[in-house]
């Protein structure tokens, strides 16, 4: 904590809320002191020597002197293993249970007393002392997990454990949820505990609201994803390897995972990045497809204050001809900050306002916090008490914390009955006219002037009938809340796809919606962190995300705001937002030049709307994120692995945002193939670097030769923008037309392109049924240098 942070903490300590928060924090410590016995002396344990094995479908059990290892290869090639009897279930990450075992994979003896499982896509070798090695079918090692170690309290209790892994010297690490310092994770320690940063953060912020034990490891030998299915508090220590530069003495990279408890079990998926994410999506659930309008520009602010101010902002967009799809209302529209209420003085006719805006093409989105003000007579609290919905301590007493409304109780979303009760409460939001919700403060947060701002770790949870405490439930709390809200909205409005995104979550949260960056700082570092968070979340299977344009806290300069706006125009969630008192975020507040450049970015986002619709549906089908690192299609290109300042949007567009002050030209690294500057039409050949103009009016965007991009034409109809393929090469693309915001599954249109005698031939592959209508085609890049 710096001096300014200390001053803020002391000021908070002396305020009324600070006094209540301090009292809450002291009560939390007292509850944990009574509810969590001291660990006392511990006994270390390792597996020991192998004693035997038992073949089972897809693998089997390898027994050691002091432990046992269960291995299973499932259909599709994913590998599961768990120590000490841990199986794949129960799991909050898995969507539809455990896939069937691969009947062709068998456990068989290996050299030196070990065992192995050989399958079509991967080989797993277990040494006689418990090391687990994952190899490609060609025998190349992707990872080697050394024998684990446990520390078991002598007097009983959960065992801590550590697992150290070696990876190739050239490997690079990605993932672990939302990491502001990424997308490539440098050497360091990363905590696995969802945390409210307690103010604006930048690249050094860690941990943040979404931590996941999900890593994507990219090396020359291949790409693999590893998921340690354990929701306890933990730490991951990463250290990149070092090649011997011809000496032959490489130092492998290493990863050590340490958990305070819970099972030691993991999944490993190997293959090309697209296949890895596809298989991961099958395991943890297909990403929810947002409604079509949620792929447009959205505006939020903590501090709208009144219906009149909302109308003024919407009118400002309309008068200036700026597209707007949604307005988000923060906690200031609630009565006393109480969830599922409305301040009738400032918003006397909210349903009428929502209906008026909807007719103008603008939806209302509501904030929903999990904390319920513990106030007698407050309908939500009384309903929750009657339902036994709130978490309690080991003595059965309701546990409370301090949040915006004051003293609050917390629903136990790990209880199916509570999820159904909570989901029913969203009927009030729908009656008020809201079209979607965003979950906030759901790490969950309990204010404290110093230290951990969360619930006591001894708080009891249902954990879907298993029972347990907050040490296991904390990281999945927001995931379970998202499930409650999503399922409730589906029941209440079954003909519409719910729109829900959440500040916190865990592996599998994409089933219910997306996320945003949280309280990122209004700085150039915050801008860079925004891109890292979106890329990292996509590689963990959560494709729909975006930042608060301009940063949450602070007042961005016109240049910073514009560059942020231009970046966000190419990200899935395009939303401006700011804290109360942090300055405005409307484009016209930054001067006429910024307004005109922002207008151009909004127009391009509207033009690309069909492309975002296509990416959303393809993400549901394949698990591929909308926003991908440059190495996505060429993980063997080491130079691309190092590049974190640009990204590929789908397969067709390369976006190179400006992330530094005063820059009007920037280097852009190109993957292999031919690329066209979409502003100038100039062609470039990769791999390599090019220096491109980046005036304040735009950021460099390049199109892949041969690509087919669905866009919105001047008349509003869908048309195909085709970029000329390179001579002797074919191209193509997929198009998914907007079928509305219901559950109808649209058809995927497939196109190929090729250059014939100086003409670009575009062919739609035959599909079943009558097929889609013929599309207008506009060819670009033909004859470019």
XYZ file of C-alpha atoms in Angstrom:
785
model
C 0.000 0.000 0.000
C 1.390 3.421 -0.977
C 1.018 6.594 1.128
C -2.109 7.713 -0.717
C -3.705 4.307 -0.170
C -2.842 4.505 3.525
C -4.460 7.940 3.784
C -7.599 6.661 2.063
C -7.727 3.739 4.483
C -7.359 5.994 7.502
C -10.073 8.317 6.224
C -12.317 5.326 5.706
C -11.507 4.148 9.214
C -12.761 7.422 10.731
C -16.012 7.570 8.700
C -19.233 5.976 9.868
C -18.935 3.323 7.168
C -15.295 2.814 8.163
C -16.253 2.264 11.793
C -18.896 -0.269 10.750
C -16.438 -1.950 8.379
C -13.834 -2.180 11.112
C -16.387 -3.710 13.450
C -17.356 -6.182 10.716
C -13.705 -7.108 10.109
C -13.113 -7.697 13.818
C -16.252 -9.821 13.983
C -14.992 -11.808 11.002
C -11.715 -12.538 12.749
C -13.558 -13.572 15.903
C -15.808 -15.939 13.931
C -12.801 -17.542 12.242
C -10.932 -17.850 15.515
C -13.819 -19.903 16.878
C -14.699 -21.729 13.668
C -11.278 -22.668 12.268
C -9.025 -24.605 14.618
C -5.307 -23.937 14.442
C -3.552 -26.318 12.063
C -0.958 -27.314 14.621
C 1.895 -29.665 13.707
C 1.811 -31.216 10.230
C 3.137 -34.398 8.697
C 4.614 -34.301 5.165
C 3.765 -37.092 2.740
C 4.752 -38.129 -0.807
C 3.252 -40.992 -2.846
C 6.110 -43.427 -2.269
C 6.963 -46.349 -4.530
C 4.467 -47.964 -6.869
C 2.800 -51.116 -5.501
C 0.378 -52.094 -8.261
C -2.252 -50.989 -10.723
C -5.867 -51.655 -11.673
C -6.927 -51.137 -15.306
C -10.254 -49.388 -15.826
C -12.046 -48.045 -18.932
C -9.955 -45.243 -20.403
C -7.108 -45.750 -17.928
C -7.014 -47.065 -14.406
C -5.661 -46.655 -10.868
C -1.952 -46.730 -10.054
C -1.308 -47.472 -6.387
C 1.686 -46.251 -4.386
C 2.851 -46.915 -0.878
C 1.080 -43.845 0.559
C -1.357 -42.717 -2.130
C -3.092 -43.687 -5.337
C -3.501 -42.020 -8.719
C -6.601 -42.332 -10.873
C -6.080 -41.676 -14.630
C -8.747 -41.478 -17.299
C -8.593 -40.464 -20.959
C -12.046 -39.441 -22.142
C -13.571 -39.396 -25.593
C -12.039 -36.471 -27.457
C -8.613 -36.884 -25.879
C -8.829 -34.864 -22.645
C -6.936 -36.471 -19.755
C -8.038 -36.459 -16.116
C -6.010 -37.525 -13.126
C -6.662 -37.258 -9.417
C -4.699 -38.241 -6.316
C -5.947 -39.866 -3.111
C -9.178 -41.087 -4.713
C -10.206 -37.714 -6.155
C -12.539 -38.127 -9.120
C -13.784 -35.634 -11.715
C -16.978 -34.993 -9.728
C -18.356 -33.152 -7.885
C -17.204 -30.113 -9.825
C -18.556 -26.608 -10.354
C -16.557 -26.321 -13.566
C -17.937 -29.280 -15.527
C -21.109 -28.529 -17.465
C -22.747 -31.874 -18.209
C -20.927 -34.399 -16.101
C -17.854 -36.374 -17.055
C -17.402 -37.420 -20.702
C -17.293 -41.139 -21.405
C -13.902 -42.843 -21.176
C -12.053 -43.556 -24.388
C -12.492 -47.326 -24.868
C -9.261 -47.500 -26.905
C -7.091 -46.080 -24.089
C -5.695 -48.720 -21.742
C -3.401 -48.739 -18.732
C -0.350 -50.866 -19.434
C 3.070 -51.492 -17.840
C 5.882 -49.157 -18.824
C 9.642 -49.157 -18.378
C 11.377 -49.031 -14.954
C 8.307 -50.223 -13.074
C 6.051 -47.391 -14.237
C 2.734 -47.393 -16.100
C 1.339 -45.584 -19.094
C -1.886 -44.845 -20.952
C -1.638 -44.494 -24.717
C -4.421 -42.832 -26.703
C -4.797 -41.387 -30.176
C -3.936 -37.812 -29.157
C -1.824 -38.116 -26.038
C 0.353 -40.501 -24.030
C 0.505 -40.312 -20.228
C 3.419 -41.957 -18.437
C 3.526 -42.524 -14.666
C 6.887 -43.217 -13.074
C 7.336 -45.667 -10.224
C 7.549 -42.752 -7.738
C 4.531 -40.807 -8.996
C 5.810 -38.392 -11.644
C 3.253 -37.882 -14.437
C 4.500 -37.061 -17.928
C 2.293 -35.930 -20.822
C 3.642 -36.597 -24.307
C 2.442 -36.059 -27.844
C 1.716 -39.172 -29.949
C 5.173 -38.641 -31.423
C 6.787 -38.937 -27.982
C 7.608 -35.232 -27.406
C 7.223 -34.185 -23.770
C 4.762 -31.353 -23.107
C 4.825 -31.361 -19.305
C 6.229 -33.427 -16.452
C 4.471 -33.235 -13.088
C 6.859 -34.271 -10.330
C 5.560 -36.406 -7.454
C 3.269 -34.207 -5.350
C 3.668 -33.457 -1.654
C 1.013 -33.110 1.042
C 1.148 -31.537 4.521
C -1.472 -33.137 6.754
C -2.368 -31.738 10.207
C -1.546 -34.336 12.829
C -4.808 -33.584 14.633
C -6.913 -33.819 11.466
C -8.126 -31.285 8.923
C -7.624 -30.490 5.242
C -4.218 -31.235 3.812
C -2.218 -28.580 2.007
C -0.487 -29.744 -1.120
C 2.031 -28.666 -3.733
C 2.562 -29.840 -7.290
C 5.637 -28.809 -9.259
C 5.714 -29.118 -13.041
C 8.440 -28.832 -15.667
C 7.680 -27.624 -19.202
C 9.929 -27.083 -22.249
C 12.499 -24.310 -22.019
C 10.764 -22.282 -24.724
C 7.271 -22.565 -23.210
C 5.210 -19.472 -22.390
C 2.364 -19.307 -19.858
C -1.056 -17.714 -20.389
C -4.373 -17.697 -18.534
C -5.026 -17.979 -14.762
C -8.197 -15.900 -15.183
C -8.151 -12.119 -15.328
C -4.522 -11.003 -14.990
C -3.735 -7.360 -15.630
C -0.045 -8.044 -16.236
C -0.601 -10.431 -19.157
C -1.464 -11.752 -21.555
C 1.858 -13.600 -21.324
C 2.412 -14.398 -17.650
C 5.923 -13.466 -16.579
C 7.938 -15.028 -13.770
C 6.211 -14.467 -10.445
C 3.611 -15.614 -7.955
C -0.094 -15.454 -8.830
C -2.713 -15.895 -6.133
C -5.884 -17.928 -6.708
C -8.388 -16.035 -4.541
C -11.057 -13.814 -6.103
C -10.432 -10.364 -4.685
C -11.932 -6.897 -4.867
C -8.889 -4.676 -5.525
C -10.455 -2.024 -3.283
C -9.934 0.771 -5.802
C -8.609 1.252 -9.292
C -5.828 -1.073 -10.417
C -3.224 -1.308 -13.173
C -0.891 -3.993 -14.542
C 0.538 -4.727 -11.093
C -2.871 -5.546 -9.619
C -3.000 -9.157 -8.416
C -5.121 -10.960 -7.477
C -8.221 -9.462 -9.068
C -11.883 -10.392 -9.271
C -11.531 -13.528 -11.408
C -8.815 -16.039 -10.686
C -8.852 -19.479 -12.276
C -6.448 -22.416 -11.992
C -6.503 -22.631 -15.807
C -3.248 -22.326 -17.738
C -2.550 -22.426 -21.449
C 1.074 -23.420 -22.085
C 2.460 -22.722 -25.576
C 5.748 -24.227 -26.772
C 7.380 -25.474 -29.962
C 6.462 -28.998 -28.894
C 2.779 -28.123 -28.811
C 0.053 -26.356 -26.874
C -1.751 -27.713 -23.862
C -4.283 -26.520 -21.302
C -4.114 -27.646 -17.693
C -6.905 -27.094 -15.172
C -6.457 -27.882 -11.476
C -10.066 -28.393 -10.429
C -9.766 -26.978 -6.925
C -11.513 -23.821 -5.676
C -9.473 -23.329 -2.482
C -7.077 -20.466 -1.886
C -3.778 -21.118 -3.611
C -0.741 -19.715 -5.356
C 0.867 -20.437 -8.696
C 4.566 -19.722 -9.089
C 5.755 -19.461 -12.687
C 9.291 -19.417 -14.000
C 10.059 -19.425 -17.682
C 12.830 -21.692 -18.903
C 16.070 -20.806 -20.622
C 17.535 -22.424 -23.698
C 21.168 -23.384 -23.801
C 21.917 -21.463 -27.017
C 23.536 -24.508 -28.615
C 25.166 -25.880 -25.479
C 22.437 -28.460 -25.065
C 21.917 -27.510 -21.426
C 18.395 -26.122 -21.387
C 16.747 -25.059 -18.134
C 13.094 -26.141 -18.309
C 10.318 -23.794 -17.355
C 8.521 -24.553 -14.131
C 5.153 -24.086 -12.509
C 4.364 -24.812 -8.886
C 0.756 -24.935 -7.689
C 0.171 -24.750 -3.929
C -3.307 -25.135 -2.438
C -4.462 -24.673 1.151
C -6.766 -27.676 0.866
C -9.113 -29.504 -1.448
C -8.469 -32.280 -3.974
C -5.355 -32.628 -6.096
C -6.913 -33.306 -9.478
C -6.494 -31.850 -12.920
C -7.469 -32.007 -16.563
C -5.016 -31.721 -19.453
C -5.976 -31.060 -23.079
C -3.379 -31.048 -25.861
C -3.457 -29.928 -29.474
C -3.674 -26.766 -31.552
C -5.127 -23.776 -29.658
C -8.450 -24.002 -31.510
C -8.824 -27.669 -30.625
C -7.793 -27.111 -27.016
C -10.401 -24.383 -26.492
C -13.028 -26.430 -28.314
C -12.460 -29.382 -26.005
C -12.352 -27.088 -22.969
C -15.716 -25.649 -24.019
C -17.179 -29.146 -24.231
C -15.988 -29.891 -20.722
C -17.069 -26.661 -19.032
C -19.968 -25.571 -21.207
C -20.589 -23.630 -24.401
C -20.377 -19.848 -23.995
C -23.722 -18.091 -23.729
C -24.582 -16.050 -26.807
C -25.431 -12.466 -25.820
C -28.486 -10.831 -27.365
C -27.707 -9.048 -30.606
C -28.129 -5.600 -29.036
C -25.471 -6.438 -26.404
C -22.893 -6.456 -29.203
C -23.414 -2.721 -29.728
C -22.138 0.342 -27.857
C -23.256 0.669 -24.220
C -22.995 3.515 -21.719
C -22.797 3.381 -17.926
C -21.976 5.730 -15.089
C -22.107 5.508 -11.324
C -23.981 8.723 -10.635
C -26.682 9.193 -13.311
C -28.799 10.433 -10.420
C -32.187 10.743 -12.077
C -34.421 9.819 -14.981
C -33.849 13.288 -16.396
C -30.088 12.704 -16.547
C -30.547 9.357 -18.309
C -32.793 11.021 -20.877
C -30.268 13.811 -21.325
C -27.437 11.361 -22.038
C -29.491 9.292 -24.470
C -30.640 12.469 -26.217
C -26.998 13.530 -26.479
C -26.186 10.368 -28.398
C -29.243 10.733 -30.625
C -28.753 14.415 -31.413
C -25.176 13.750 -32.486
C -26.089 10.693 -34.534
C -24.099 8.315 -32.308
C -25.358 4.715 -32.077
C -26.213 3.462 -28.585
C -27.665 0.075 -27.665
C -27.895 0.153 -23.855
C -27.662 2.316 -20.742
C -26.517 0.736 -17.464
C -27.838 1.953 -14.098
C -25.474 1.627 -11.131
C -26.334 1.468 -7.424
C -27.429 5.103 -7.279
C -30.789 4.170 -8.835
C -31.587 1.851 -5.907
C -33.430 2.930 -2.771
C -30.734 3.134 -0.115
C -28.531 0.922 -2.300
C -30.851 -2.010 -1.527
C -30.867 -4.664 -4.228
C -34.133 -5.174 -6.187
C -35.515 -1.741 -5.261
C -35.899 1.642 -7.001
C -35.412 5.135 -5.614
C -38.866 6.524 -6.427
C -37.870 10.152 -5.921
C -35.155 10.104 -8.575
C -36.695 7.376 -10.780
C -40.460 7.769 -10.292
C -41.475 5.981 -13.524
C -38.703 3.547 -14.391
C -40.868 1.105 -16.444
C -42.113 4.010 -18.576
C -38.521 5.222 -19.057
C -37.409 1.712 -20.071
C -40.266 1.432 -22.576
C -39.482 4.861 -24.035
C -35.828 3.965 -24.471
C -36.589 0.547 -25.954
C -38.718 2.194 -28.654
C -35.629 4.257 -29.476
C -33.504 1.096 -29.693
C -31.851 1.501 -26.270
C -32.117 -1.099 -23.491
C -31.726 -0.609 -19.754
C -29.320 -2.841 -17.828
C -29.363 -3.062 -14.029
C -26.640 -3.663 -11.493
C -27.327 -6.512 -9.029
C -25.157 -7.031 -5.932
C -25.376 -10.200 -3.823
C -25.348 -8.501 -0.405
C -28.840 -7.965 1.068
C -29.329 -5.214 3.629
C -30.120 -6.879 6.968
C -33.101 -4.678 7.749
C -36.375 -5.813 9.245
C -39.273 -4.948 6.978
C -37.145 -4.991 3.821
C -38.997 -7.493 1.638
C -35.942 -9.172 0.113
C -34.309 -9.674 3.499
C -37.496 -10.972 5.098
C -38.040 -13.340 2.188
C -34.468 -14.601 2.462
C -34.736 -15.150 6.215
C -37.938 -17.134 5.727
C -36.231 -19.249 3.069
C -33.101 -19.828 5.193
C -31.134 -18.335 2.338
C -28.286 -16.554 4.126
C -24.925 -18.003 5.112
C -24.342 -18.805 8.771
C -21.430 -19.575 11.034
C -20.710 -22.899 12.668
C -23.106 -22.077 15.518
C -25.993 -21.383 13.152
C -25.965 -17.590 13.425
C -26.448 -15.386 10.377
C -23.141 -13.907 9.228
C -23.128 -10.271 8.152
C -20.737 -7.916 6.456
C -20.530 -4.253 5.529
C -21.311 -3.223 1.928
C -22.929 -0.187 0.239
C -26.381 -0.571 1.896
C -24.804 -0.989 5.343
C -24.918 -4.191 7.363
C -25.754 -7.023 4.954
C -26.497 -10.734 4.823
C -25.214 -12.957 2.017
C -27.231 -15.607 0.139
C -25.658 -19.051 -0.088
C -25.697 -19.538 -3.854
C -24.164 -23.003 -3.474
C -27.587 -24.169 -2.216
C -29.981 -25.132 -5.078
C -32.995 -23.885 -3.087
C -31.359 -20.502 -2.599
C -30.445 -20.247 -6.278
C -34.073 -20.780 -7.230
C -35.264 -18.250 -4.640
C -32.742 -15.668 -5.854
C -33.550 -16.300 -9.515
C -37.196 -15.537 -8.810
C -36.268 -12.091 -7.497
C -35.232 -10.995 -11.007
C -38.924 -10.738 -11.846
C -38.819 -7.329 -10.146
C -36.015 -6.208 -12.490
C -38.002 -7.349 -15.526
C -41.103 -5.515 -14.280
C -39.011 -2.356 -14.070
C -38.171 -2.794 -17.749
C -34.557 -3.935 -17.507
C -33.308 -6.060 -20.397
C -30.163 -7.386 -18.686
C -28.145 -7.406 -15.467
C -24.558 -7.013 -14.378
C -23.403 -8.660 -11.179
C -21.046 -6.592 -9.046
C -19.331 -6.902 -5.637
C -19.717 -10.677 -5.880
C -16.212 -11.871 -4.936
C -18.066 -11.505 -2.415
C -17.072 -8.229 -0.741
C -17.336 -7.119 2.864
C -15.647 -3.763 3.411
C -12.616 -3.635 5.693
C -10.131 -0.786 6.192
C -7.241 -3.254 6.074
C -6.786 -6.862 5.016
C -9.055 -9.389 3.319
C -12.379 -7.852 2.249
C -14.404 -11.033 2.192
C -16.522 -13.288 4.406
C -15.132 -15.318 7.308
C -13.506 -18.458 5.985
C -15.365 -20.576 8.525
C -18.796 -19.548 7.194
C -20.831 -22.616 6.349
C -22.088 -23.339 2.809
C -24.354 -26.026 1.394
C -22.057 -26.787 -1.578
C -24.947 -28.537 -3.320
C -25.596 -30.914 -0.465
C -21.989 -31.799 0.413
C -21.517 -29.154 3.060
C -18.358 -27.170 3.654
C -17.064 -23.727 4.441
C -16.056 -20.535 2.690
C -12.518 -21.735 2.049
C -13.954 -23.961 -0.667
C -16.967 -21.823 -1.620
C -15.327 -18.402 -1.992
C -13.967 -18.727 -5.526
C -17.165 -20.330 -6.877
C -19.534 -17.927 -5.084
C -19.931 -15.585 -8.062
C -20.180 -18.523 -10.476
C -23.102 -19.913 -8.472
C -24.689 -16.451 -8.326
C -24.423 -16.165 -12.112
C -26.107 -19.537 -12.435
C -28.935 -18.417 -10.136
C -29.500 -15.231 -12.134
C -29.206 -16.873 -15.545
C -31.559 -19.732 -14.717
C -34.001 -17.323 -13.096
C -34.089 -15.104 -16.182
C -34.596 -18.131 -18.409
C -37.584 -19.232 -16.337
C -39.068 -15.752 -16.203
C -38.563 -14.894 -19.866
C -38.085 -18.216 -21.695
C -38.286 -16.783 -25.222
C -35.281 -14.448 -24.847
C -31.607 -15.141 -24.324
C -30.570 -13.633 -20.959
C -27.979 -10.885 -20.880
C -25.789 -11.230 -17.806
C -22.186 -10.395 -17.061
C -20.317 -10.576 -13.806
C -17.330 -8.936 -12.134
C -16.243 -12.176 -10.480
C -16.472 -15.824 -11.439
C -14.646 -19.091 -11.942
C -14.049 -21.786 -14.532
C -17.262 -22.407 -16.445
C -18.733 -18.929 -15.952
C -19.088 -18.557 -19.733
C -22.173 -20.802 -19.520
C -24.070 -17.903 -17.966
C -22.549 -14.838 -19.603
C -19.392 -12.767 -19.607
C -17.392 -10.330 -17.550
C -15.751 -6.932 -17.614
C -12.472 -5.546 -16.371
C -13.719 -4.148 -13.075
C -12.247 -1.005 -11.565
C -9.290 -0.505 -13.890
C -7.368 2.743 -13.405
C -7.743 5.709 -15.755
C -4.173 5.566 -17.016
C -2.147 4.297 -19.957
C -1.164 1.337 -17.790
C -4.871 0.718 -17.189
C -5.485 0.774 -20.931
C -2.814 -1.864 -21.490
C -4.195 -3.929 -18.596
C -7.644 -3.846 -20.222
C -6.387 -5.667 -23.300
C -4.511 -8.202 -21.162
C -7.650 -9.020 -19.186
C -9.771 -9.605 -22.291
C -7.146 -11.817 -23.951
C -6.543 -13.799 -20.764
C -10.226 -14.415 -20.100
C -10.743 -15.598 -23.670
C -7.965 -18.169 -23.272
C -9.694 -19.414 -20.104
C -12.908 -20.004 -22.057
C -14.768 -16.726 -21.329
C -15.056 -14.979 -24.706
C -17.450 -12.094 -23.910
C -15.649 -9.367 -21.974
C -14.440 -5.805 -22.183
C -13.115 -2.888 -20.109
C -14.616 0.265 -18.640
C -13.740 2.689 -21.444
C -11.692 5.525 -19.957
C -11.025 3.592 -16.771
C -13.264 3.402 -13.719
C -11.531 5.863 -11.410
C -9.898 9.113 -12.441
C -10.247 11.522 -15.340
C -8.615 10.397 -18.584
C -7.081 12.890 -20.967
C -8.843 13.309 -24.327
C -6.108 11.278 -26.030
C -6.282 8.428 -23.511
C -10.073 8.327 -23.668
C -10.013 8.211 -27.462
C -7.425 5.431 -27.655
C -9.437 3.433 -25.100
C -12.600 4.017 -27.092
C -10.921 2.860 -30.298
C -9.638 -0.316 -28.643
C -13.012 -1.163 -27.112
C -14.752 -0.746 -30.462
C -13.105 -4.046 -31.446
C -13.760 -5.907 -28.167
C -16.858 -8.009 -27.437
C -18.259 -5.828 -24.604
C -18.081 -2.172 -25.674
C -19.027 -0.123 -22.601
C -18.054 3.244 -21.181
C -18.215 3.488 -17.374
C -16.851 5.588 -14.525
C -17.020 5.956 -10.770
C -19.014 8.733 -9.183
C -16.917 11.887 -9.197
C -14.439 10.435 -11.700
C -15.421 12.626 -14.612
C -17.736 12.023 -17.514
C -17.371 9.440 -20.284
C -19.636 10.787 -23.052
C -17.644 11.281 -26.294
C -18.709 14.920 -26.679
C -17.225 15.829 -23.281
C -13.669 15.565 -24.687
C -13.876 18.146 -27.436
C -14.997 18.195 -31.094
C -11.964 16.336 -32.460
C -12.422 13.412 -30.062
C -16.144 13.385 -30.818
C -15.565 13.002 -34.544
C -12.966 10.268 -34.102
C -15.237 8.449 -31.631
C -18.058 8.766 -34.159
C -15.891 6.960 -36.711
C -15.121 4.171 -34.214
C -18.826 3.773 -33.421
C -19.690 3.685 -37.118
C -17.123 0.943 -37.714
C -18.489 -1.047 -34.766
C -21.973 -0.791 -36.262
C -20.666 -1.808 -39.669
C -18.967 -4.866 -38.129
C -22.022 -5.825 -36.066
C -22.806 -8.876 -38.296
C -19.211 -10.025 -37.820
C -19.591 -9.840 -34.012
C -22.859 -11.780 -34.270
C -21.033 -14.424 -36.279
C -18.190 -14.601 -33.744
C -20.667 -14.956 -30.872
C -22.390 -17.948 -32.451
C -19.125 -19.537 -33.565
C -17.846 -19.185 -30.012
C -20.852 -21.164 -28.798
C -20.150 -23.853 -31.396
C -16.355 -24.061 -31.093
C -15.287 -22.365 -27.842
C -12.987 -20.011 -29.772
C -12.791 -16.512 -28.256
C -13.717 -13.499 -30.336
C -10.421 -11.826 -29.370
C -7.341 -14.024 -29.844
C -3.612 -13.533 -29.362
C -1.535 -13.178 -32.502
C -0.079 -16.685 -32.046
C -3.554 -18.302 -32.157
C -3.106 -19.680 -35.663
C 0.678 -20.136 -35.421
C 1.674 -21.180 -31.887
C 5.063 -22.299 -33.221
C 5.988 -18.689 -34.102
C 8.024 -17.579 -31.094
C 7.940 -13.910 -32.039
C 4.143 -13.928 -31.938
C 4.143 -15.466 -28.446
C 5.987 -12.412 -27.175
C 3.516 -9.943 -28.705
C 0.846 -8.669 -26.297
C -0.024 -5.290 -27.822
C -2.179 -6.516 -30.729
C -4.770 -9.217 -31.332
C -6.756 -11.049 -33.966
C -10.518 -10.499 -34.017
C -11.885 -13.784 -35.275
C -9.875 -15.202 -38.158
C -10.094 -12.173 -40.416
C -8.979 -8.947 -38.685
C -5.744 -7.989 -36.942
C -6.191 -5.006 -34.600
C -3.185 -3.033 -33.364
C -4.429 -0.547 -30.733
C -2.376 2.416 -29.597
C -1.429 1.855 -25.947
C 1.063 4.688 -25.387
C 0.782 8.455 -25.173
C 1.695 10.554 -28.199
C 2.021 7.677 -30.681
C 0.941 8.263 -34.285
C 2.876 5.387 -35.902
C 3.449 1.922 -34.537
C 5.144 -1.351 -35.353
C 2.786 -4.220 -36.035
C 3.936 -7.831 -36.094
C 2.194 -9.899 -38.752
C 1.500 -13.639 -38.680
C 2.302 -15.549 -41.852
C 0.222 -14.790 -44.916
C -0.839 -11.642 -46.747
C -2.539 -8.781 -44.917
C -4.243 -5.598 -46.117
C -4.372 -2.299 -44.262
C -8.146 -1.695 -44.188
C -7.669 2.089 -44.259
C -5.263 2.357 -47.193
C -5.683 -0.974 -48.983
C -1.921 -1.496 -48.923
C -0.867 -5.160 -48.844
C 1.851 -6.645 -46.624
C 3.337 -10.118 -46.383
C 4.021 -11.865 -43.101
C 5.617 -13.095 -41.020
C 7.463 -9.939 -40.114
C 6.976 -6.406 -38.854
C 5.554 -3.340 -40.582
C 5.420 0.287 -39.492
C 1.898 1.650 -39.906
C 0.309 5.060 -39.468
C -1.839 5.401 -36.350
C -3.259 8.934 -36.418
C -5.670 10.048 -33.718
C -8.508 9.309 -36.111
C -7.979 5.522 -36.113
C -5.877 2.551 -35.045
C -4.261 0.137 -37.515
C -6.555 -2.687 -38.571
C -5.506 -5.288 -41.140
C -7.587 -7.883 -42.973
C -6.330 -11.339 -43.855
C -6.145 -11.991 -47.597
C -8.948 -14.240 -48.795
C -11.186 -13.589 -45.809
C -14.959 -13.171 -46.002
C -16.320 -10.718 -43.433
C -20.054 -10.137 -42.905
C -20.745 -6.415 -42.519
C -23.739 -4.100 -42.410
C -24.180 -2.244 -45.674
C -25.243 1.367 -46.084
C -28.877 0.198 -46.349
C -28.596 -1.829 -43.137
C -28.604 -5.187 -44.907
C -25.918 -7.835 -44.485
C -23.271 -7.948 -47.183
C -19.957 -9.722 -47.609
C -16.673 -7.847 -47.580
C -14.174 -10.076 -49.370
C -10.447 -9.392 -49.312
C -8.664 -10.684 -52.372
C -6.778 -13.940 -51.772
C -3.100 -14.172 -52.609
C -2.270 -15.671 -55.982
C -2.400 -19.460 -55.933
C -4.075 -19.541 -52.502
C -7.613 -20.042 -51.348
C -9.466 -18.214 -48.624
C -12.892 -18.239 -47.082
C -14.988 -17.532 -44.061
C -18.084 -18.350 -42.067
C -21.180 -16.195 -41.699
C -23.963 -16.535 -39.135
C -26.848 -14.179 -39.804
C -28.663 -12.573 -36.877
C -31.690 -14.718 -36.052
C -32.957 -12.435 -33.266
C -32.562 -12.638 -29.507
C -34.409 -15.895 -28.983
C -33.209 -19.504 -29.022
C -33.514 -20.241 -32.731
C -30.270 -21.752 -34.000
C -29.175 -19.860 -37.119
C -27.550 -21.553 -40.064
C -23.796 -21.318 -40.548
C -22.982 -20.151 -44.092
C -19.630 -21.303 -45.516
C -17.788 -19.450 -48.243
C -14.587 -20.036 -50.172
C -12.569 -17.534 -52.215
C -9.900 -17.900 -54.876
C -8.206 -15.753 -57.487
C -8.898 -16.825 -61.095
C -7.524 -14.832 -64.057
C -7.460 -11.634 -62.026
C -11.016 -12.127 -60.745
C -12.009 -13.057 -57.197
C -14.403 -16.005 -57.209
C -16.623 -16.318 -54.125
C -18.474 -19.586 -53.682
C -21.060 -20.496 -51.085
C -20.852 -24.136 -50.171
C -24.072 -26.066 -50.542
C -26.174 -26.453 -47.399
C -29.247 -28.458 -46.500
C -32.645 -26.934 -47.143
C -33.317 -23.797 -49.124
C -30.265 -22.059 -47.676
C -29.776 -18.361 -46.949
C -30.484 -15.665 -49.512
C -27.780 -14.590 -51.913
C -25.484 -12.010 -50.357
C -24.124 -8.891 -51.920
C -20.352 -9.065 -52.278
C -17.853 -6.220 -52.197
C -14.274 -7.128 -53.126
C -11.364 -5.203 -51.637
C -7.603 -5.460 -52.031
C -7.657 -6.568 -55.653
C -4.627 -5.124 -57.401
C -3.123 -3.745 -54.175
C 0.641 -3.466 -54.025
